Amino acid sequence: MDGETTPGGATPGEASPPAEQGAPARHPSRKTVLRAALAASVAAPAVLMGVPALARTAGTAGGTPELTPECDDGDDPTPPQMEGPYFKPNSPRRTSLLDPGTPGTRLTVTGYVFGLACRPVANTLLDFWQADVNGAYDNTGFRFRGHQYTDAGGAFTLTTIVPGLYPGRTRHIHVKVQAPGRPVLTTQLYFPGEPRNSTDSLFDPRLLMTVRDAGGAREAAFDFVLNVPQTPGPSPTGGPTTPPPGGSWAAGTSYAAGARVTYGGAAYVCLQNHLAQPGWEPPAVPALWRAV
């Protein structure tokens, strides 16, 4: 990767070492809650903005435990992956990789870019490239290649197709991510439930997108966490929360994906495993609950 450039002209730096694979599911992190609040275009509740790290590292001499980084609650920096042979610099700036009549299943990928304090990073470069529906890369032009920048809230949206398969690899999308003035993260995004995930030596479950069908198309979500130092958000207020306005949802309950609850006269289905906490009621966190 020496000498490699991105549309922003940056040279990739050394990425953080990946964390241990196969970690069990955790309850929602500050990042998850912030993502939900940003997606709802409202500020995250003050009681959630300062959720502390969940783990501590004991001192080697048995002294005072050292706090883990503010965002190290299961959201370690996104692990890097190899660039592969098909990257091309100077891709066009665009959020849609589709042309009129492009064959393939439409795919919309949305997400956010966060730093180490789980705060969104604006104006982050994301350069995507992928195979077409037949598993081929365009090495002469820029089909299924393009870069964009996150908005003021750290959000991005990519419109493309589900990439095709080619020998030796499972389905994936390549991406380079670079916060302003920071090194480039080169990595790949994967699709859940793919048979080749178990045979692809590069596959990393930490890079799985959340994907769902959407009327003949597919919708995916993935949030990047970059090794970008940030000032932690406000401390929690510790104030009381309002009791749920009736229903089966209850704080302190461990919900599994697919579980159904009622809250305020409406029904919801759980989107990911988590331990319910005050402030995470279904209407407030669309990343965890979907109305049905």
PDB file of C-alpha atoms in Angstrom:
ATOM      1  CA  MET A   1       0.000   0.000   0.000  1.00  0.00           C
ATOM      2  CA  ASP A   2       3.036   2.310   0.000  1.00  0.00           C
ATOM      3  CA  GLY A   3       2.460   5.328  -2.201  1.00  0.00           C
ATOM      4  CA  GLU A   4      -1.250   4.625  -2.560  1.00  0.00           C
ATOM      5  CA  THR A   5      -3.502   7.671  -2.770  1.00  0.00           C
ATOM      6  CA  THR A   6      -7.169   8.391  -2.322  1.00  0.00           C
ATOM      7  CA  PRO A   7      -9.363  11.020  -3.977  1.00  0.00           C
ATOM      8  CA  GLY A   8      -8.341  13.336  -1.162  1.00  0.00           C
ATOM      9  CA  GLY A   9      -4.667  12.771  -1.991  1.00  0.00           C
ATOM     10  CA  ALA A  10      -3.793  11.208   1.368  1.00  0.00           C
ATOM     11  CA  THR A  11      -1.388   8.366   1.932  1.00  0.00           C
ATOM     12  CA  PRO A  12      -2.742   5.559   4.104  1.00  0.00           C
ATOM     13  CA  GLY A  13      -1.230   5.209   7.555  1.00  0.00           C
ATOM     14  CA  GLU A  14      -0.849   2.260   9.809  1.00  0.00           C
ATOM     15  CA  ALA A  15      -4.203   1.045  11.126  1.00  0.00           C
ATOM     16  CA  SER A  16      -4.933  -0.055  14.642  1.00  0.00           C
ATOM     17  CA  PRO A  17      -4.553  -3.787  15.290  1.00  0.00           C
ATOM     18  CA  PRO A  18      -7.840  -5.673  15.043  1.00  0.00           C
ATOM     19  CA  ALA A  19      -9.605  -6.780  18.179  1.00  0.00           C
ATOM     20  CA  GLU A  20     -10.355 -10.389  19.073  1.00  0.00           C
ATOM     21  CA  GLN A  21     -12.863 -12.085  16.773  1.00  0.00           C
ATOM     22  CA  GLY A  22     -16.001 -13.934  17.743  1.00  0.00           C
ATOM     23  CA  ALA A  23     -16.984 -11.650  20.616  1.00  0.00           C
ATOM     24  CA  PRO A  24     -20.447 -12.341  22.010  1.00  0.00           C
ATOM     25  CA  ALA A  25     -23.320  -9.954  21.438  1.00  0.00           C
ATOM     26  CA  ARG A  26     -23.371  -6.975  23.791  1.00  0.00           C
ATOM     27  CA  HIS A  27     -26.069  -4.596  24.874  1.00  0.00           C
ATOM     28  CA  PRO A  28     -26.237  -1.335  22.871  1.00  0.00           C
ATOM     29  CA  SER A  29     -23.220   0.932  23.141  1.00  0.00           C
ATOM     30  CA  ARG A  30     -23.060   4.689  23.188  1.00  0.00           C
ATOM     31  CA  LYS A  31     -22.443   4.514  19.434  1.00  0.00           C
ATOM     32  CA  THR A  32     -25.622   2.516  18.840  1.00  0.00           C
ATOM     33  CA  VAL A  33     -27.713   4.962  20.820  1.00  0.00           C
ATOM     34  CA  LEU A  34     -26.090   7.964  19.156  1.00  0.00           C
ATOM     35  CA  ARG A  35     -26.747   6.407  15.759  1.00  0.00           C
ATOM     36  CA  ALA A  36     -30.412   6.010  16.637  1.00  0.00           C
ATOM     37  CA  ALA A  37     -30.644   9.586  17.842  1.00  0.00           C
ATOM     38  CA  LEU A  38     -28.893  10.930  14.739  1.00  0.00           C
ATOM     39  CA  ALA A  39     -31.113   8.831  12.486  1.00  0.00           C
ATOM     40  CA  ALA A  40     -34.144  10.327  14.204  1.00  0.00           C
ATOM     41  CA  SER A  41     -32.662  13.825  13.660  1.00  0.00           C
ATOM     42  CA  VAL A  42     -32.848  14.604  17.357  1.00  0.00           C
ATOM     43  CA  ALA A  43     -30.211  15.033  20.023  1.00  0.00           C
ATOM     44  CA  ALA A  44     -29.407  11.918  22.052  1.00  0.00           C
ATOM     45  CA  PRO A  45     -30.899  12.058  25.574  1.00  0.00           C
ATOM     46  CA  ALA A  46     -28.451  13.596  28.002  1.00  0.00           C
ATOM     47  CA  VAL A  47     -28.660  10.508  30.165  1.00  0.00           C
ATOM     48  CA  LEU A  48     -27.195   8.465  27.290  1.00  0.00           C
ATOM     49  CA  MET A  49     -24.548  10.815  25.959  1.00  0.00           C
ATOM     50  CA  GLY A  50     -22.096  10.089  28.740  1.00  0.00           C
ATOM     51  CA  VAL A  51     -22.478   6.334  29.216  1.00  0.00           C
ATOM     52  CA  PRO A  52     -19.052   5.269  30.512  1.00  0.00           C
ATOM     53  CA  ALA A  53     -16.901   2.464  29.162  1.00  0.00           C
ATOM     54  CA  LEU A  54     -18.087  -0.957  30.283  1.00  0.00           C
ATOM     55  CA  ALA A  55     -14.701  -2.530  30.883  1.00  0.00           C
ATOM     56  CA  ARG A  56     -11.665  -1.686  32.973  1.00  0.00           C
ATOM     57  CA  THR A  57      -8.144  -3.031  32.718  1.00  0.00           C
ATOM     58  CA  ALA A  58      -6.540  -4.053  36.006  1.00  0.00           C
ATOM     59  CA  GLY A  59      -3.153  -2.515  36.765  1.00  0.00           C
ATOM     60  CA  THR A  60      -0.169  -4.822  36.431  1.00  0.00           C
ATOM     61  CA  ALA A  61       0.796  -4.188  40.059  1.00  0.00           C
ATOM     62  CA  GLY A  62      -2.718  -4.540  41.390  1.00  0.00           C
ATOM     63  CA  GLY A  63      -3.152  -0.776  41.578  1.00  0.00           C
ATOM     64  CA  THR A  64      -6.052   1.376  40.496  1.00  0.00           C
ATOM     65  CA  PRO A  65      -7.649  -0.085  37.357  1.00  0.00           C
ATOM     66  CA  GLU A  66      -7.086   1.934  34.223  1.00  0.00           C
ATOM     67  CA  LEU A  67     -10.204   3.087  32.419  1.00  0.00           C
ATOM     68  CA  THR A  68     -10.558   1.864  28.868  1.00  0.00           C
ATOM     69  CA  PRO A  69     -11.036   4.518  26.166  1.00  0.00           C
ATOM     70  CA  GLU A  70     -14.327   6.385  26.377  1.00  0.00           C
ATOM     71  CA  CYS A  71     -15.749   4.583  23.325  1.00  0.00           C
ATOM     72  CA  ASP A  72     -14.316   1.153  24.140  1.00  0.00           C
ATOM     73  CA  ASP A  73     -17.617  -0.467  24.998  1.00  0.00           C
ATOM     74  CA  GLY A  74     -17.547  -3.062  22.259  1.00  0.00           C
ATOM     75  CA  ASP A  75     -16.980  -0.472  19.544  1.00  0.00           C
ATOM     76  CA  ASP A  76     -13.240  -0.790  19.004  1.00  0.00           C
ATOM     77  CA  PRO A  77     -11.901   0.954  15.898  1.00  0.00           C
ATOM     78  CA  THR A  78     -13.140  -0.726  12.733  1.00  0.00           C
ATOM     79  CA  PRO A  79     -10.583  -3.405  11.755  1.00  0.00           C
ATOM     80  CA  PRO A  80      -8.605  -2.926   8.552  1.00  0.00           C
ATOM     81  CA  GLN A  81      -8.467  -5.360   5.655  1.00  0.00           C
ATOM     82  CA  MET A  82      -6.323  -5.712   2.560  1.00  0.00           C
ATOM     83  CA  GLU A  83      -6.918  -3.393  -0.370  1.00  0.00           C
ATOM     84  CA  GLY A  84      -6.877  -6.126  -2.988  1.00  0.00           C
ATOM     85  CA  PRO A  85      -5.787  -5.734  -6.626  1.00  0.00           C
ATOM     86  CA  TYR A  86      -8.716  -3.673  -7.938  1.00  0.00           C
ATOM     87  CA  PHE A  87      -8.441  -0.265  -6.248  1.00  0.00           C
ATOM     88  CA  LYS A  88      -8.169   2.792  -8.544  1.00  0.00           C
ATOM     89  CA  PRO A  89      -7.551   6.343  -7.308  1.00  0.00           C
ATOM     90  CA  ASN A  90      -9.417   9.419  -8.565  1.00  0.00           C
ATOM     91  CA  SER A  91     -12.905   7.904  -8.537  1.00  0.00           C
ATOM     92  CA  PRO A  92     -15.773  10.318  -9.253  1.00  0.00           C
ATOM     93  CA  ARG A  93     -17.491  12.024  -6.349  1.00  0.00           C
ATOM     94  CA  ARG A  94     -20.999  10.585  -6.109  1.00  0.00           C
ATOM     95  CA  THR A  95     -23.341   8.868  -3.666  1.00  0.00           C
ATOM     96  CA  SER A  96     -24.919   6.585  -6.287  1.00  0.00           C
ATOM     97  CA  LEU A  97     -22.913   4.029  -8.273  1.00  0.00           C
ATOM     98  CA  LEU A  98     -25.867   3.235 -10.542  1.00  0.00           C
ATOM     99  CA  ASP A  99     -26.329   4.081 -14.196  1.00  0.00           C
ATOM    100  CA  PRO A 100     -29.644   3.892 -16.090  1.00  0.00           C
ATOM    101  CA  GLY A 101     -30.547   0.251 -16.605  1.00  0.00           C
ATOM    102  CA  THR A 102     -27.846  -1.088 -14.281  1.00  0.00           C
ATOM    103  CA  PRO A 103     -28.691  -4.777 -13.649  1.00  0.00           C
ATOM    104  CA  GLY A 104     -28.677  -6.230 -10.154  1.00  0.00           C
ATOM    105  CA  THR A 105     -30.522  -6.035  -6.848  1.00  0.00           C
ATOM    106  CA  ARG A 106     -30.619  -2.456  -5.635  1.00  0.00           C
ATOM    107  CA  LEU A 107     -28.769  -1.875  -2.360  1.00  0.00           C
ATOM    108  CA  THR A 108     -28.758   1.203  -0.133  1.00  0.00           C
ATOM    109  CA  VAL A 109     -26.024   1.356   2.517  1.00  0.00           C
ATOM    110  CA  THR A 110     -26.333   3.954   5.260  1.00  0.00           C
ATOM    111  CA  GLY A 111     -24.297   4.629   8.358  1.00  0.00           C
ATOM    112  CA  TYR A 112     -22.165   6.989  10.381  1.00  0.00           C
ATOM    113  CA  VAL A 113     -18.483   7.575  11.045  1.00  0.00           C
ATOM    114  CA  PHE A 114     -17.570   7.928  14.733  1.00  0.00           C
ATOM    115  CA  GLY A 115     -14.353   8.726  16.579  1.00  0.00           C
ATOM    116  CA  LEU A 116     -13.033   7.203  19.815  1.00  0.00           C
ATOM    117  CA  ALA A 117     -15.486   9.130  22.009  1.00  0.00           C
ATOM    118  CA  CYS A 118     -18.453   7.919  19.925  1.00  0.00           C
ATOM    119  CA  ARG A 119     -18.974  11.357  18.448  1.00  0.00           C
ATOM    120  CA  PRO A 120     -19.707  11.649  14.713  1.00  0.00           C
ATOM    121  CA  VAL A 121     -16.921  12.841  12.403  1.00  0.00           C
ATOM    122  CA  ALA A 122     -18.022  15.257   9.699  1.00  0.00           C
ATOM    123  CA  ASN A 123     -16.393  15.611   6.274  1.00  0.00           C
ATOM    124  CA  THR A 124     -14.906  12.099   6.368  1.00  0.00           C
ATOM    125  CA  LEU A 125     -13.906  10.696   2.964  1.00  0.00           C
ATOM    126  CA  LEU A 126     -15.395   7.334   1.984  1.00  0.00           C
ATOM    127  CA  ASP A 127     -14.176   5.783  -1.284  1.00  0.00           C
ATOM    128  CA  PHE A 128     -16.161   2.697  -2.344  1.00  0.00           C
ATOM    129  CA  TRP A 129     -15.450   0.120  -5.057  1.00  0.00           C
ATOM    130  CA  GLN A 130     -17.021  -3.262  -5.790  1.00  0.00           C
ATOM    131  CA  ALA A 131     -17.755  -5.943  -8.370  1.00  0.00           C
ATOM    132  CA  ASP A 132     -20.748  -5.773 -10.701  1.00  0.00           C
ATOM    133  CA  VAL A 133     -23.601  -8.291 -10.710  1.00  0.00           C
ATOM    134  CA  ASN A 134     -21.389 -10.788 -12.557  1.00  0.00           C
ATOM    135  CA  GLY A 135     -18.522 -10.505 -10.085  1.00  0.00           C
ATOM    136  CA  ALA A 136     -16.320  -8.375 -12.398  1.00  0.00           C
ATOM    137  CA  TYR A 137     -14.499  -5.134 -11.586  1.00  0.00           C
ATOM    138  CA  ASP A 138     -14.260  -2.291 -14.077  1.00  0.00           C
ATOM    139  CA  ASN A 139     -10.497  -1.777 -14.412  1.00  0.00           C
ATOM    140  CA  THR A 140     -10.670   0.613 -17.367  1.00  0.00           C
ATOM    141  CA  GLY A 141     -13.378   3.019 -16.212  1.00  0.00           C
ATOM    142  CA  PHE A 142     -15.154   3.830 -12.959  1.00  0.00           C
ATOM    143  CA  ARG A 143     -18.275   1.657 -12.926  1.00  0.00           C
ATOM    144  CA  PHE A 144     -19.166   0.796  -9.334  1.00  0.00           C
ATOM    145  CA  ARG A 145     -16.535   3.183  -8.032  1.00  0.00           C
ATOM    146  CA  GLY A 146     -17.110   6.480  -6.264  1.00  0.00           C
ATOM    147  CA  HIS A 147     -16.245   8.608  -3.273  1.00  0.00           C
ATOM    148  CA  GLN A 148     -18.241  10.897  -1.011  1.00  0.00           C
ATOM    149  CA  TYR A 149     -17.973  12.743   2.314  1.00  0.00           C
ATOM    150  CA  THR A 150     -19.973  12.446   5.509  1.00  0.00           C
ATOM    151  CA  ASP A 151     -22.339  15.288   6.297  1.00  0.00           C
ATOM    152  CA  ALA A 152     -22.250  17.526   9.374  1.00  0.00           C
ATOM    153  CA  GLY A 153     -23.757  14.704  11.446  1.00  0.00           C
ATOM    154  CA  GLY A 154     -21.189  12.123  10.298  1.00  0.00           C
ATOM    155  CA  ALA A 155     -23.725  10.297   8.081  1.00  0.00           C
ATOM    156  CA  PHE A 156     -23.298   8.764   4.634  1.00  0.00           C
ATOM    157  CA  THR A 157     -25.548   7.019   2.102  1.00  0.00           C
ATOM    158  CA  LEU A 158     -24.424   4.789  -0.763  1.00  0.00           C
ATOM    159  CA  THR A 159     -26.776   3.637  -3.533  1.00  0.00           C
ATOM    160  CA  THR A 160     -25.480   0.638  -5.467  1.00  0.00           C
ATOM    161  CA  ILE A 161     -26.308  -3.045  -6.143  1.00  0.00           C
ATOM    162  CA  VAL A 162     -25.568  -6.249  -4.278  1.00  0.00           C
ATOM    163  CA  PRO A 163     -22.151  -7.220  -5.713  1.00  0.00           C
ATOM    164  CA  GLY A 164     -21.747 -10.496  -7.561  1.00  0.00           C
ATOM    165  CA  LEU A 165     -19.500 -13.393  -6.601  1.00  0.00           C
ATOM    166  CA  TYR A 166     -16.182 -14.407  -8.098  1.00  0.00           C
ATOM    167  CA  PRO A 167     -13.892 -17.379  -7.318  1.00  0.00           C
ATOM    168  CA  GLY A 168     -12.274 -17.416  -3.894  1.00  0.00           C
ATOM    169  CA  ARG A 169     -14.276 -14.621  -2.279  1.00  0.00           C
ATOM    170  CA  THR A 170     -17.555 -14.126  -0.512  1.00  0.00           C
ATOM    171  CA  ARG A 171     -19.774 -11.138  -1.314  1.00  0.00           C
ATOM    172  CA  HIS A 172     -18.165  -7.855  -0.188  1.00  0.00           C
ATOM    173  CA  ILE A 173     -17.735  -4.119  -0.760  1.00  0.00           C
ATOM    174  CA  HIS A 174     -14.358  -2.363  -0.522  1.00  0.00           C
ATOM    175  CA  VAL A 175     -14.004   1.028   1.161  1.00  0.00           C
ATOM    176  CA  LYS A 176     -11.342   3.517   2.233  1.00  0.00           C
ATOM    177  CA  VAL A 177     -12.295   5.835   5.089  1.00  0.00           C
ATOM    178  CA  GLN A 178     -10.301   8.928   6.028  1.00  0.00           C
ATOM    179  CA  ALA A 179     -11.193  11.546   8.628  1.00  0.00           C
ATOM    180  CA  PRO A 180      -9.785  15.025   7.904  1.00  0.00           C
ATOM    181  CA  GLY A 181      -6.048  15.043   8.546  1.00  0.00           C
ATOM    182  CA  ARG A 182      -5.982  11.421   9.720  1.00  0.00           C
ATOM    183  CA  PRO A 183      -4.607   8.160   8.240  1.00  0.00           C
ATOM    184  CA  VAL A 184      -6.685   6.117   5.800  1.00  0.00           C
ATOM    185  CA  LEU A 185      -8.532   3.017   6.973  1.00  0.00           C
ATOM    186  CA  THR A 186      -8.830   0.435   4.178  1.00  0.00           C
ATOM    187  CA  THR A 187     -11.360  -2.307   4.868  1.00  0.00           C
ATOM    188  CA  GLN A 188     -14.225  -4.396   3.432  1.00  0.00           C
ATOM    189  CA  LEU A 189     -17.903  -4.803   4.311  1.00  0.00           C
ATOM    190  CA  TYR A 190     -19.677  -8.172   4.310  1.00  0.00           C
ATOM    191  CA  PHE A 191     -23.201  -9.553   4.019  1.00  0.00           C
ATOM    192  CA  PRO A 192     -24.722 -11.833   6.683  1.00  0.00           C
ATOM    193  CA  GLY A 193     -25.929 -15.321   5.778  1.00  0.00           C
ATOM    194  CA  GLU A 194     -23.622 -15.770   2.778  1.00  0.00           C
ATOM    195  CA  PRO A 195     -22.530 -19.433   2.322  1.00  0.00           C
ATOM    196  CA  ARG A 196     -19.020 -18.359   1.330  1.00  0.00           C
ATOM    197  CA  ASN A 197     -18.470 -16.437   4.564  1.00  0.00           C
ATOM    198  CA  SER A 198     -17.307 -19.682   6.140  1.00  0.00           C
ATOM    199  CA  THR A 199     -14.737 -20.411   3.413  1.00  0.00           C
ATOM    200  CA  ASP A 200     -13.360 -16.940   2.628  1.00  0.00           C
ATOM    201  CA  SER A 201     -10.074 -16.568   4.533  1.00  0.00           C
ATOM    202  CA  LEU A 202     -10.465 -12.769   4.606  1.00  0.00           C
ATOM    203  CA  PHE A 203     -13.983 -12.733   6.051  1.00  0.00           C
ATOM    204  CA  ASP A 204     -14.238 -10.951   9.411  1.00  0.00           C
ATOM    205  CA  PRO A 205     -17.580 -11.061  11.283  1.00  0.00           C
ATOM    206  CA  ARG A 206     -16.833  -7.672  12.840  1.00  0.00           C
ATOM    207  CA  LEU A 207     -17.309  -6.187   9.364  1.00  0.00           C
ATOM    208  CA  LEU A 208     -20.790  -7.610   8.781  1.00  0.00           C
ATOM    209  CA  MET A 209     -23.402  -5.088   7.738  1.00  0.00           C
ATOM    210  CA  THR A 210     -26.937  -5.242   9.055  1.00  0.00           C
ATOM    211  CA  VAL A 211     -29.000  -6.105   5.978  1.00  0.00           C
ATOM    212  CA  ARG A 212     -32.727  -6.474   5.380  1.00  0.00           C
ATOM    213  CA  ASP A 213     -35.012  -6.942   2.384  1.00  0.00           C
ATOM    214  CA  ALA A 214     -36.998  -3.920   1.253  1.00  0.00           C
ATOM    215  CA  GLY A 215     -39.576  -4.742  -1.401  1.00  0.00           C
ATOM    216  CA  GLY A 216     -37.298  -6.327  -3.978  1.00  0.00           C
ATOM    217  CA  ALA A 217     -34.303  -4.224  -2.955  1.00  0.00           C
ATOM    218  CA  ARG A 218     -32.049  -4.468   0.104  1.00  0.00           C
ATOM    219  CA  GLU A 219     -31.100  -2.002   2.810  1.00  0.00           C
ATOM    220  CA  ALA A 220     -27.856  -2.234   4.777  1.00  0.00           C
ATOM    221  CA  ALA A 221     -26.305  -0.310   7.652  1.00  0.00           C
ATOM    222  CA  PHE A 222     -22.775  -0.071   8.993  1.00  0.00           C
ATOM    223  CA  ASP A 223     -21.053   2.422  11.310  1.00  0.00           C
ATOM    224  CA  PHE A 224     -17.316   3.005  11.138  1.00  0.00           C
ATOM    225  CA  VAL A 225     -15.311   3.788  14.275  1.00  0.00           C
ATOM    226  CA  LEU A 226     -12.027   5.511  13.449  1.00  0.00           C
ATOM    227  CA  ASN A 227      -8.945   5.921  15.615  1.00  0.00           C
ATOM    228  CA  VAL A 228      -9.655   9.638  15.965  1.00  0.00           C
ATOM    229  CA  PRO A 229      -9.138  11.220  19.409  1.00  0.00           C
ATOM    230  CA  GLN A 230     -12.156  13.190  20.601  1.00  0.00           C
ATOM    231  CA  THR A 231     -13.311  15.031  23.687  1.00  0.00           C
ATOM    232  CA  PRO A 232     -15.889  12.887  25.527  1.00  0.00           C
ATOM    233  CA  GLY A 233     -19.487  14.017  25.498  1.00  0.00           C
ATOM    234  CA  PRO A 234     -21.399  15.447  28.481  1.00  0.00           C
ATOM    235  CA  SER A 235     -21.630  13.440  31.689  1.00  0.00           C
ATOM    236  CA  PRO A 236     -24.894  11.650  32.470  1.00  0.00           C
ATOM    237  CA  THR A 237     -27.443  13.632  34.412  1.00  0.00           C
ATOM    238  CA  GLY A 238     -28.543  10.707  36.557  1.00  0.00           C
ATOM    239  CA  GLY A 239     -32.038  12.138  36.689  1.00  0.00           C
ATOM    240  CA  PRO A 240     -35.219  10.040  36.856  1.00  0.00           C
ATOM    241  CA  THR A 241     -36.848   8.781  33.702  1.00  0.00           C
ATOM    242  CA  THR A 242     -40.522   8.723  32.853  1.00  0.00           C
ATOM    243  CA  PRO A 243     -42.212   5.338  33.398  1.00  0.00           C
ATOM    244  CA  PRO A 244     -43.343   3.598  30.191  1.00  0.00           C
ATOM    245  CA  PRO A 245     -46.890   4.586  29.185  1.00  0.00           C
ATOM    246  CA  GLY A 246     -48.137   1.014  29.360  1.00  0.00           C
ATOM    247  CA  GLY A 247     -47.112  -2.061  27.398  1.00  0.00           C
ATOM    248  CA  SER A 248     -44.905  -5.129  27.728  1.00  0.00           C
ATOM    249  CA  TRP A 249     -41.540  -3.382  27.241  1.00  0.00           C
ATOM    250  CA  ALA A 250     -39.589  -3.210  30.495  1.00  0.00           C
ATOM    251  CA  ALA A 251     -36.181  -1.799  31.423  1.00  0.00           C
ATOM    252  CA  GLY A 252     -33.755  -4.443  32.660  1.00  0.00           C
ATOM    253  CA  THR A 253     -35.079  -7.101  30.283  1.00  0.00           C
ATOM    254  CA  SER A 254     -32.722  -8.890  27.873  1.00  0.00           C
ATOM    255  CA  TYR A 255     -34.340  -8.841  24.427  1.00  0.00           C
ATOM    256  CA  ALA A 256     -33.258 -11.026  21.516  1.00  0.00           C
ATOM    257  CA  ALA A 257     -33.532 -10.069  17.849  1.00  0.00           C
ATOM    258  CA  GLY A 258     -37.060 -10.871  16.684  1.00  0.00           C
ATOM    259  CA  ALA A 259     -38.666 -10.391  20.101  1.00  0.00           C
ATOM    260  CA  ARG A 260     -41.916  -8.448  20.061  1.00  0.00           C
ATOM    261  CA  VAL A 261     -43.154  -5.950  22.631  1.00  0.00           C
ATOM    262  CA  THR A 262     -45.802  -3.301  22.994  1.00  0.00           C
ATOM    263  CA  TYR A 263     -45.191   0.248  24.176  1.00  0.00           C
ATOM    264  CA  GLY A 264     -47.571   3.174  24.292  1.00  0.00           C
ATOM    265  CA  GLY A 265     -50.234   1.252  22.395  1.00  0.00           C
ATOM    266  CA  ALA A 266     -47.937   0.285  19.499  1.00  0.00           C
ATOM    267  CA  ALA A 267     -46.179  -3.013  18.668  1.00  0.00           C
ATOM    268  CA  TYR A 268     -42.447  -3.290  17.981  1.00  0.00           C
ATOM    269  CA  VAL A 269     -40.000  -6.000  16.883  1.00  0.00           C
ATOM    270  CA  CYS A 270     -36.440  -6.133  18.249  1.00  0.00           C
ATOM    271  CA  LEU A 271     -33.671  -5.623  15.652  1.00  0.00           C
ATOM    272  CA  GLN A 272     -30.631  -6.690  17.725  1.00  0.00           C
ATOM    273  CA  ASN A 273     -29.857  -8.380  21.036  1.00  0.00           C
ATOM    274  CA  HIS A 274     -29.642  -5.934  23.930  1.00  0.00           C
ATOM    275  CA  LEU A 275     -30.383  -5.286  27.590  1.00  0.00           C
ATOM    276  CA  ALA A 276     -33.165  -2.697  27.854  1.00  0.00           C
ATOM    277  CA  GLN A 277     -32.341   0.410  29.840  1.00  0.00           C
ATOM    278  CA  PRO A 278     -34.279   3.576  30.763  1.00  0.00           C
ATOM    279  CA  GLY A 279     -34.158   6.005  27.862  1.00  0.00           C
ATOM    280  CA  TRP A 280     -34.038   3.195  25.280  1.00  0.00           C
ATOM    281  CA  GLU A 281     -37.799   2.806  24.894  1.00  0.00           C
ATOM    282  CA  PRO A 282     -38.827   1.546  21.419  1.00  0.00           C
ATOM    283  CA  PRO A 283     -39.948   4.869  19.897  1.00  0.00           C
ATOM    284  CA  ALA A 284     -36.654   6.530  20.921  1.00  0.00           C
ATOM    285  CA  VAL A 285     -34.189   4.041  19.415  1.00  0.00           C
ATOM    286  CA  PRO A 286     -35.048   2.923  15.854  1.00  0.00           C
ATOM    287  CA  ALA A 287     -31.675   1.137  15.723  1.00  0.00           C
ATOM    288  CA  LEU A 288     -33.047  -1.342  18.270  1.00  0.00           C
ATOM    289  CA  TRP A 289     -36.802  -1.461  17.582  1.00  0.00           C
ATOM    290  CA  ARG A 290     -38.981  -1.283  14.474  1.00  0.00           C
ATOM    291  CA  ALA A 291     -42.692  -0.618  14.580  1.00  0.00           C
ATOM    292  CA  VAL A 292     -44.840  -3.448  13.212  1.00  0.00           C
TER     293      VAL A 292
END
